[in-house]
PDB file of C-alpha atoms and ligand atoms in Angstrom:
ATOM      1  CA  MET N  21     120.432  95.745  52.115  1.00  0.00           C
ATOM      2  CA  GLN N  22     120.243  91.684  49.576  1.00  0.00           C
ATOM      3  CA  PRO N  23     117.192  92.148  47.939  1.00  0.00           C
ATOM      4  CA  LEU N  24     116.074  88.340  49.067  1.00  0.00           C
ATOM      5  CA  LEU N  25     114.660  87.568  45.627  1.00  0.00           C
ATOM      6  CA  ARG N  26     116.216  89.530  42.711  1.00  0.00           C
ATOM      7  CA  ILE N  27     115.059  89.092  37.901  1.00  0.00           C
ATOM      8  CA  VAL N  28     117.969  90.024  36.271  1.00  0.00           C
ATOM      9  CA  GLY N  29     117.055  90.327  32.613  1.00  0.00           C
ATOM     10  CA  LEU N  30     114.604  87.704  32.154  1.00  0.00           C
ATOM     11  CA  HIS N  31     113.203  86.304  29.294  1.00  0.00           C
ATOM     12  CA  LYS N  32     110.900  83.590  28.367  1.00  0.00           C
ATOM     13  CA  SER N  33     109.265  82.109  25.001  1.00  0.00           C
ATOM     14  CA  PHE N  34     106.147  79.639  23.482  1.00  0.00           C
ATOM     15  CA  GLY N  35     107.290  79.227  20.356  1.00  0.00           C
ATOM     16  CA  GLY N  36     106.643  82.792  18.981  1.00  0.00           C
ATOM     17  CA  LEU N  37     105.374  84.330  21.711  1.00  0.00           C
ATOM     18  CA  ARG N  38     107.315  86.358  24.081  1.00  0.00           C
ATOM     19  CA  ALA N  39     105.544  85.927  27.259  1.00  0.00           C
ATOM     20  CA  VAL N  40     108.487  86.750  29.713  1.00  0.00           C
ATOM     21  CA  GLU N  41     110.843  89.555  28.003  1.00  0.00           C
ATOM     22  CA  ALA N  42     113.822  91.394  29.844  1.00  0.00           C
ATOM     23  CA  MET N  43     111.727  91.240  33.084  1.00  0.00           C
ATOM     24  CA  ALA N  44     113.496  92.877  35.761  1.00  0.00           C
ATOM     25  CA  ALA N  45     112.215  92.895  39.857  1.00  0.00           C
ATOM     26  CA  SER N  46     113.826  92.606  43.390  1.00  0.00           C
ATOM     27  CA  VAL N  47     111.655  91.881  46.531  1.00  0.00           C
ATOM     28  CA  ARG N  48     112.772  92.756  49.614  1.00  0.00           C
ATOM     29  CA  GLN N  49     112.714  91.036  52.567  1.00  0.00           C
ATOM     30  CA  GLY N  50     109.339  91.714  54.269  1.00  0.00           C
ATOM     31  CA  ASP N  51     107.634  92.977  51.322  1.00  0.00           C
ATOM     32  CA  VAL N  52     104.228  92.379  50.122  1.00  0.00           C
ATOM     33  CA  LEU N  53     105.188  92.472  46.319  1.00  0.00           C
ATOM     34  CA  GLY N  54     101.518  92.825  44.371  1.00  0.00           C
ATOM     35  CA  LEU N  55     102.125  91.525  40.977  1.00  0.00           C
ATOM     36  CA  VAL N  56      99.658  92.775  38.086  1.00  0.00           C
ATOM     37  CA  GLY N  57      98.444  93.548  34.468  1.00  0.00           C
ATOM     38  CA  PRO N  58      95.452  91.998  31.929  1.00  0.00           C
ATOM     39  CA  ASN N  59      95.227  88.655  31.268  1.00  0.00           C
ATOM     40  CA  GLY N  60      98.252  87.025  29.574  1.00  0.00           C
ATOM     41  CA  SER N  61     100.778  89.947  31.032  1.00  0.00           C
ATOM     42  CA  GLY N  62     103.082  87.134  31.666  1.00  0.00           C
ATOM     43  CA  LYS N  63     102.692  87.044  35.492  1.00  0.00           C
ATOM     44  CA  THR N  64     101.987  83.840  35.792  1.00  0.00           C
ATOM     45  CA  THR N  65     104.460  82.580  33.184  1.00  0.00           C
ATOM     46  CA  VAL N  66     107.259  84.811  35.642  1.00  0.00           C
ATOM     47  CA  LEU N  67     106.122  82.632  38.539  1.00  0.00           C
ATOM     48  CA  ASP N  68     106.676  79.622  36.837  1.00  0.00           C
ATOM     49  CA  LEU N  69     109.961  80.384  36.380  1.00  0.00           C
ATOM     50  CA  ILE N  70     110.661  81.807  39.951  1.00  0.00           C
ATOM     51  CA  THR N  71     109.483  78.208  41.475  1.00  0.00           C
ATOM     52  CA  GLY N  72     111.405  75.759  38.232  1.00  0.00           C
ATOM     53  CA  ALA N  73     108.504  74.823  36.783  1.00  0.00           C
ATOM     54  CA  LEU N  74     109.588  76.607  33.653  1.00  0.00           C
ATOM     55  CA  LYS N  75     112.587  77.375  32.803  1.00  0.00           C
ATOM     56  CA  PRO N  76     113.937  80.871  31.065  1.00  0.00           C
ATOM     57  CA  ASP N  77     116.087  81.499  27.451  1.00  0.00           C
ATOM     58  CA  GLN N  78     117.199  83.952  29.275  1.00  0.00           C
ATOM     59  CA  GLY N  79     118.086  85.691  32.465  1.00  0.00           C
ATOM     60  CA  MET N  80     118.404  85.378  36.152  1.00  0.00           C
ATOM     61  CA  ILE N  81     116.599  84.307  39.335  1.00  0.00           C
ATOM     62  CA  LEU N  82     118.607  85.284  42.727  1.00  0.00           C
ATOM     63  CA  PHE N  83     117.160  83.911  45.585  1.00  0.00           C
ATOM     64  CA  GLY N  84     119.141  85.318  48.551  1.00  0.00           C
ATOM     65  CA  ASP N  85     123.139  84.067  46.261  1.00  0.00           C
ATOM     66  CA  ARG N  86     121.699  81.168  45.087  1.00  0.00           C
ATOM     67  CA  ARG N  87     121.208  81.442  41.626  1.00  0.00           C
ATOM     68  CA  LEU N  88     117.060  79.413  41.257  1.00  0.00           C
ATOM     69  CA  ASP N  89     117.443  79.351  37.220  1.00  0.00           C
ATOM     70  CA  ARG N  90     119.571  76.211  37.010  1.00  0.00           C
ATOM     71  CA  LEU N  91     117.790  74.689  39.679  1.00  0.00           C
ATOM     72  CA  PRO N  92     115.736  72.089  39.319  1.00  0.00           C
ATOM     73  CA  PRO N  93     111.095  72.703  40.908  1.00  0.00           C
ATOM     74  CA  HIS N  94     111.902  70.358  44.483  1.00  0.00           C
ATOM     75  CA  ALA N  95     115.656  71.619  44.670  1.00  0.00           C
ATOM     76  CA  ILE N  96     113.703  75.677  44.803  1.00  0.00           C
ATOM     77  CA  THR N  97     111.011  74.255  47.306  1.00  0.00           C
ATOM     78  CA  ARG N  98     113.990  73.258  49.109  1.00  0.00           C
ATOM     79  CA  LEU N  99     116.041  76.945  49.147  1.00  0.00           C
ATOM     80  CA  GLY N 100     112.287  77.777  51.248  1.00  0.00           C
ATOM     81  CA  ILE N 101     109.833  79.112  48.597  1.00  0.00           C
ATOM     82  CA  ALA N 102     106.261  77.553  48.352  1.00  0.00           C
ATOM     83  CA  ARG N 103     103.407  78.344  46.599  1.00  0.00           C
ATOM     84  CA  THR N 104      99.714  78.744  45.413  1.00  0.00           C
ATOM     85  CA  PHE N 105      98.044  77.254  42.414  1.00  0.00           C
ATOM     86  CA  GLN N 106      95.515  79.660  40.162  1.00  0.00           C
ATOM     87  CA  LEU N 107      93.983  76.760  39.124  1.00  0.00           C
ATOM     88  CA  VAL N 108      93.908  74.590  43.260  1.00  0.00           C
ATOM     89  CA  ARG N 109      95.364  71.779  42.807  1.00  0.00           C
ATOM     90  CA  ILE N 110      93.950  68.644  45.983  1.00  0.00           C
ATOM     91  CA  MET N 111      94.278  65.929  45.520  1.00  0.00           C
ATOM     92  CA  PRO N 112      90.218  64.557  45.884  1.00  0.00           C
ATOM     93  CA  SER N 113      91.699  60.504  47.460  1.00  0.00           C
ATOM     94  CA  LEU N 114      93.058  62.017  50.200  1.00  0.00           C
ATOM     95  CA  THR N 115      91.754  63.942  53.422  1.00  0.00           C
ATOM     96  CA  ILE N 116      92.022  67.219  54.318  1.00  0.00           C
ATOM     97  CA  ALA N 117      95.253  66.769  56.628  1.00  0.00           C
ATOM     98  CA  GLU N 118      97.598  65.205  53.914  1.00  0.00           C
ATOM     99  CA  ASN N 119      96.724  67.363  51.544  1.00  0.00           C
ATOM    100  CA  VAL N 120      97.863  70.182  53.595  1.00  0.00           C
ATOM    101  CA  ALA N 121     100.965  67.763  54.650  1.00  0.00           C
ATOM    102  CA  ILE N 122     103.048  67.308  51.589  1.00  0.00           C
ATOM    103  CA  GLY N 123     103.910  69.773  51.196  1.00  0.00           C
ATOM    104  CA  ALA N 124     105.720  69.562  55.328  1.00  0.00           C
ATOM    105  CA  MET N 125     106.960  66.395  52.976  1.00  0.00           C
ATOM    106  CA  PHE N 126     108.820  67.742  51.118  1.00  0.00           C
ATOM    107  CA  GLY N 127     109.266  71.745  51.556  1.00  0.00           C
ATOM    108  CA  ALA N 128     112.041  73.527  53.203  1.00  0.00           C
ATOM    109  CA  ASP N 129     112.428  71.577  56.152  1.00  0.00           C
ATOM    110  CA  PRO N 130     111.748  68.651  55.355  1.00  0.00           C
ATOM    111  CA  CYS N 131     109.779  66.003  57.335  1.00  0.00           C
ATOM    112  CA  SER N 132     108.435  62.025  58.217  1.00  0.00           C
ATOM    113  CA  PRO N 133     104.659  61.634  57.108  1.00  0.00           C
ATOM    114  CA  ALA N 134     103.946  61.320  60.911  1.00  0.00           C
ATOM    115  CA  GLU N 135     105.719  64.654  62.269  1.00  0.00           C
ATOM    116  CA  ALA N 136     104.139  66.626  58.270  1.00  0.00           C
ATOM    117  CA  LEU N 137     100.286  65.743  60.066  1.00  0.00           C
ATOM    118  CA  ALA N 138     101.738  66.639  63.455  1.00  0.00           C
ATOM    119  CA  ARG N 139     102.507  69.878  60.949  1.00  0.00           C
ATOM    120  CA  ALA N 140      99.416  70.204  59.035  1.00  0.00           C
ATOM    121  CA  LEU N 141      96.899  70.357  62.482  1.00  0.00           C
ATOM    122  CA  PRO N 142      98.032  73.845  63.635  1.00  0.00           C
ATOM    123  CA  LEU N 143      98.694  74.542  60.405  1.00  0.00           C
ATOM    124  CA  LEU N 144      94.658  73.746  59.906  1.00  0.00           C
ATOM    125  CA  SER N 145      93.545  76.403  62.610  1.00  0.00           C
ATOM    126  CA  ARG N 146      95.278  79.138  61.112  1.00  0.00           C
ATOM    127  CA  VAL N 147      94.088  78.503  56.867  1.00  0.00           C
ATOM    128  CA  GLY N 148      89.515  78.220  59.026  1.00  0.00           C
ATOM    129  CA  LEU N 149      89.797  74.015  58.920  1.00  0.00           C
ATOM    130  CA  ALA N 150      89.646  73.565  62.615  1.00  0.00           C
ATOM    131  CA  GLY N 151      88.581  69.946  63.102  1.00  0.00           C
ATOM    132  CA  ARG N 152      88.853  68.446  59.579  1.00  0.00           C
ATOM    133  CA  ALA N 153      91.663  67.038  59.212  1.00  0.00           C
ATOM    134  CA  ASP N 154      90.235  63.729  58.799  1.00  0.00           C
ATOM    135  CA  HIS N 155      87.649  65.132  56.159  1.00  0.00           C
ATOM    136  CA  PRO N 156      88.307  63.677  52.595  1.00  0.00           C
ATOM    137  CA  ALA N 157      89.766  66.299  50.162  1.00  0.00           C
ATOM    138  CA  ALA N 158      86.912  65.782  47.843  1.00  0.00           C
ATOM    139  CA  ARG N 159      83.666  68.400  47.404  1.00  0.00           C
ATOM    140  CA  LEU N 160      85.385  71.240  49.463  1.00  0.00           C
ATOM    141  CA  THR N 161      83.608  74.825  48.656  1.00  0.00           C
ATOM    142  CA  TYR N 162      86.195  76.457  46.505  1.00  0.00           C
ATOM    143  CA  ILE N 163      87.467  78.449  50.061  1.00  0.00           C
ATOM    144  CA  ASP N 164      87.945  75.365  51.175  1.00  0.00           C
ATOM    145  CA  GLN N 165      89.766  74.124  48.386  1.00  0.00           C
ATOM    146  CA  LYS N 166      91.437  77.783  48.859  1.00  0.00           C
ATOM    147  CA  ARG N 167      92.530  77.328  52.042  1.00  0.00           C
ATOM    148  CA  VAL N 168      93.876  73.894  51.622  1.00  0.00           C
ATOM    149  CA  GLU N 169      95.988  74.919  49.026  1.00  0.00           C
ATOM    150  CA  LEU N 170      97.505  77.939  51.736  1.00  0.00           C
ATOM    151  CA  ALA N 171      98.132  75.531  54.041  1.00  0.00           C
ATOM    152  CA  ARG N 172     100.020  73.435  51.903  1.00  0.00           C
ATOM    153  CA  ALA N 173     102.354  75.616  50.861  1.00  0.00           C
ATOM    154  CA  LEU N 174     102.767  77.651  54.295  1.00  0.00           C
ATOM    155  CA  ALA N 175     103.471  73.615  55.621  1.00  0.00           C
ATOM    156  CA  ALA N 176     106.492  73.580  53.646  1.00  0.00           C
ATOM    157  CA  ARG N 177     108.074  76.455  55.628  1.00  0.00           C
ATOM    158  CA  PRO N 178     108.698  79.027  53.304  1.00  0.00           C
ATOM    159  CA  ARG N 179     110.502  82.581  53.083  1.00  0.00           C
ATOM    160  CA  LEU N 180     108.879  83.629  50.025  1.00  0.00           C
ATOM    161  CA  LEU N 181     105.661  82.701  49.463  1.00  0.00           C
ATOM    162  CA  LEU N 182     103.767  82.517  46.188  1.00  0.00           C
ATOM    163  CA  LEU N 183     100.197  83.631  45.821  1.00  0.00           C
ATOM    164  CA  ASP N 184      98.313  83.124  42.504  1.00  0.00           C
ATOM    165  CA  GLU N 185      95.233  84.717  43.135  1.00  0.00           C
ATOM    166  CA  TRP N 186      94.955  83.480  46.151  1.00  0.00           C
ATOM    167  CA  LEU N 187      91.746  85.598  46.649  1.00  0.00           C
ATOM    168  CA  ALA N 188      90.386  85.607  43.073  1.00  0.00           C
ATOM    169  CA  GLY N 189      86.334  84.651  43.693  1.00  0.00           C
ATOM    170  CA  LEU N 190      86.128  84.901  47.392  1.00  0.00           C
ATOM    171  CA  ASN N 191      83.159  86.737  48.149  1.00  0.00           C
ATOM    172  CA  PRO N 192      82.839  89.891  50.743  1.00  0.00           C
ATOM    173  CA  SER N 193      83.482  88.262  54.073  1.00  0.00           C
ATOM    174  CA  GLU N 194      86.110  86.264  52.401  1.00  0.00           C
ATOM    175  CA  LEU N 195      87.256  88.590  51.752  1.00  0.00           C
ATOM    176  CA  VAL N 196      87.664  89.804  54.542  1.00  0.00           C
ATOM    177  CA  GLN N 197      88.958  87.102  56.227  1.00  0.00           C
ATOM    178  CA  GLY N 198      91.982  86.160  53.606  1.00  0.00           C
ATOM    179  CA  ILE N 199      93.391  89.561  53.429  1.00  0.00           C
ATOM    180  CA  ALA N 200      92.986  89.121  57.435  1.00  0.00           C
ATOM    181  CA  LEU N 201      94.649  85.839  56.429  1.00  0.00           C
ATOM    182  CA  VAL N 202      97.446  86.868  53.796  1.00  0.00           C
ATOM    183  CA  ARG N 203      98.867  90.662  55.990  1.00  0.00           C
ATOM    184  CA  ALA N 204      99.332  88.200  59.712  1.00  0.00           C
ATOM    185  CA  LEU N 205     102.096  85.352  56.913  1.00  0.00           C
ATOM    186  CA  ALA N 206     102.879  88.205  56.534  1.00  0.00           C
ATOM    187  CA  GLU N 207     104.101  90.265  59.992  1.00  0.00           C
ATOM    188  CA  ASP N 208     104.857  86.394  60.813  1.00  0.00           C
ATOM    189  CA  GLY N 209     107.787  87.740  57.534  1.00  0.00           C
ATOM    190  CA  ILE N 210     107.328  85.558  55.237  1.00  0.00           C
ATOM    191  CA  THR N 211     107.660  87.459  52.116  1.00  0.00           C
ATOM    192  CA  ILE N 212     104.939  87.176  49.939  1.00  0.00           C
ATOM    193  CA  VAL N 213     104.709  87.445  45.845  1.00  0.00           C
ATOM    194  CA  MET N 214     100.677  87.758  44.777  1.00  0.00           C
ATOM    195  CA  VAL N 215      99.864  87.788  41.925  1.00  0.00           C
ATOM    196  CA  GLU N 216      95.890  89.455  41.526  1.00  0.00           C
ATOM    197  CA  HIS N 217      92.775  91.059  40.178  1.00  0.00           C
ATOM    198  CA  VAL N 218      91.375  92.788  42.953  1.00  0.00           C
ATOM    199  CA  MET N 219      92.989  95.281  44.267  1.00  0.00           C
ATOM    200  CA  ASP N 220      90.925  96.331  47.560  1.00  0.00           C
ATOM    201  CA  ALA N 221      93.426  93.617  48.205  1.00  0.00           C
ATOM    202  CA  ILE N 222      96.428  95.558  46.826  1.00  0.00           C
ATOM    203  CA  ARG N 223      95.999  98.542  48.528  1.00  0.00           C
ATOM    204  CA  ALA N 224      94.921  96.681  51.862  1.00  0.00           C
ATOM    205  CA  LEU N 225      98.756  94.310  51.623  1.00  0.00           C
ATOM    206  CA  CYS N 226     101.428  95.077  49.907  1.00  0.00           C
ATOM    207  CA  THR N 227     103.535  97.287  50.313  1.00  0.00           C
ATOM    208  CA  ARG N 228     105.524  96.801  46.744  1.00  0.00           C
ATOM    209  CA  VAL N 229     103.302  97.128  43.638  1.00  0.00           C
ATOM    210  CA  LEU N 230     104.939  96.470  39.949  1.00  0.00           C
ATOM    211  CA  VAL N 231     102.594  95.911  36.560  1.00  0.00           C
ATOM    212  CA  MET N 232     103.040  93.723  33.625  1.00  0.00           C
ATOM    213  CA  ASN N 233     101.574  94.749  30.689  1.00  0.00           C
ATOM    214  CA  ALA N 234     102.723  92.179  27.469  1.00  0.00           C
ATOM    215  CA  GLY N 235     105.901  90.258  28.952  1.00  0.00           C
ATOM    216  CA  ARG N 236     107.452  93.175  30.713  1.00  0.00           C
ATOM    217  CA  ALA N 237     107.291  94.776  33.982  1.00  0.00           C
ATOM    218  CA  VAL N 238     105.878  98.372  33.463  1.00  0.00           C
ATOM    219  CA  ALA N 239     105.281  99.979  36.712  1.00  0.00           C
ATOM    220  CA  GLU N 240     106.973 100.208  39.331  1.00  0.00           C
ATOM    221  CA  GLY N 241     105.879 101.500  43.555  1.00  0.00           C
ATOM    222  CA  THR N 242     103.641 101.812  46.198  1.00  0.00           C
ATOM    223  CA  PRO N 243      99.803 100.711  45.856  1.00  0.00           C
ATOM    224  CA  GLU N 244      99.368 103.937  45.141  1.00  0.00           C
ATOM    225  CA  GLN N 245     101.614 104.980  42.465  1.00  0.00           C
ATOM    226  CA  ALA N 246     101.478 101.557  40.664  1.00  0.00           C
ATOM    227  CA  LEU N 247      98.204 101.648  39.981  1.00  0.00           C
ATOM    228  CA  SER N 248      98.545 106.045  38.960  1.00  0.00           C
ATOM    229  CA  ASP N 249     100.450 105.310  36.604  1.00  0.00           C
ATOM    230  CA  PRO N 250      99.514 106.238  33.546  1.00  0.00           C
ATOM    231  CA  ALA N 251     100.830 103.506  31.068  1.00  0.00           C
ATOM    232  CA  VAL N 252      99.087 100.550  33.424  1.00  0.00           C
ATOM    233  CA  ILE N 253      96.114 102.713  33.125  1.00  0.00           C
ATOM    234  CA  ALA N 254      96.636 102.467  29.189  1.00  0.00           C
ATOM    235  CA  ALA N 255      97.345  98.131  29.400  1.00  0.00           C
ATOM    236  CA  TYR N 256      95.067  97.782  31.624  1.00  0.00           C
ATOM    237  CA  LEU N 257      92.646  99.296  28.876  1.00  0.00           C
ATOM    238  CA  GLY N 258      94.084  97.834  26.057  1.00  0.00           C
ATOM    239  CA  GLU N 259      94.804 100.753  25.012  1.00  0.00           C
TER     240      GLU N 259
HETATM  241  P1  ADP O  29      98.975  85.871  33.021  1.00  0.00           P
HETATM  242  O1  ADP O  29      99.489  85.697  34.284  1.00  0.00           O
HETATM  243  O2  ADP O  29      99.377  87.117  33.270  1.00  0.00           O
HETATM  244  O3  ADP O  29      98.439  86.342  32.977  1.00  0.00           O
HETATM  245  P2  ADP O  29     100.465  83.776  31.610  1.00  0.00           P
HETATM  246  O4  ADP O  29     101.960  84.604  31.999  1.00  0.00           O
HETATM  247  O5  ADP O  29      98.753  82.349  32.154  1.00  0.00           O
HETATM  248  O6  ADP O  29      99.880  85.708  31.795  1.00  0.00           O
HETATM  249  O7  ADP O  29     101.145  84.333  29.739  1.00  0.00           O
HETATM  250  C1  ADP O  29     100.995  84.422  29.426  1.00  0.00           C
HETATM  251  C2  ADP O  29     101.588  84.020  27.666  1.00  0.00           C
HETATM  252  O8  ADP O  29     102.102  83.100  27.664  1.00  0.00           O
HETATM  253  C3  ADP O  29      99.949  84.777  27.397  1.00  0.00           C
HETATM  254  O9  ADP O  29     100.328  84.770  25.788  1.00  0.00           O
HETATM  255  C4  ADP O  29      99.019  82.471  27.134  1.00  0.00           C
HETATM  256  O10 ADP O  29      98.074  81.892  26.879  1.00  0.00           O
HETATM  257  C5  ADP O  29     101.305  82.592  27.126  1.00  0.00           C
HETATM  258  N1  ADP O  29     101.669  80.722  27.632  1.00  0.00           N
HETATM  259  C6  ADP O  29     101.520  81.096  29.446  1.00  0.00           C
HETATM  260  N2  ADP O  29     101.929  79.902  28.905  1.00  0.00           N
HETATM  261  C7  ADP O  29     102.464  78.885  27.924  1.00  0.00           C
HETATM  262  C8  ADP O  29     102.273  77.694  27.652  1.00  0.00           C
HETATM  263  N3  ADP O  29     102.491  76.533  28.191  1.00  0.00           N
HETATM  264  N4  ADP O  29     102.076  76.983  26.428  1.00  0.00           N
HETATM  265  C9  ADP O  29     102.185  77.877  25.376  1.00  0.00           C
HETATM  266  N5  ADP O  29     101.910  79.347  25.653  1.00  0.00           N
HETATM  267  C10 ADP O  29     101.445  78.867  26.919  1.00  0.00           C
END
């Protein structure tokens, strides 16, 4: 079967710094791919290259038959790719529902603002924000900001969801809820690429793990295989 997402020979430098180097990966429909590696290994840059926020210096990113690396970000979103950000991006002057509705208005199945608000409501229940649609998004707790971000990404009706440390910083009971929520999304057929440091979450959720170090993919496999690879242990220990 053709992969849903294929990354071939990807390079991205910032000045003299090689952030992503000769990176290759493929993600099949239904995968939950964990992208792990030490800080600065290039994981977020890979997400930025997939979503079009950055353009590669070399290489190719294919989504089905479509070449993403030549498209602007809004066109990539329209194809069905949505993400959450490591540093959450909430608009504090809007309500919770309005923040989520933005995802629907600019997503894979764009709609009017009124319909976008209607679509937001069931998503708020899904992420644990039921009954709070009209609350201002200012001064939300950290977990609630993360919930809003996830609901906004889901409102875009993605086929591929990119999560950038969505489970980081949650307390143990929030983490259990968060893992259950991500698992339910995967069971609904959304393919997921998750940058994550929480190894319990990686083990619980991922069908495959890709380990990056210094811009390169250094190991790949099931969570057990990838995380026990000597190159991975060396990368994490900084040898
Ligand atoms: P990770 O997500 O694995 O922590 P990043 O992809 O954020 O790593 O960063 C990879 C490297 O690229 C780091 O050395 C980082 O400092 C650098 N980098 C990332 N974005 C930029 C940028 N916009 N300008 C300059 N350097 C950057």
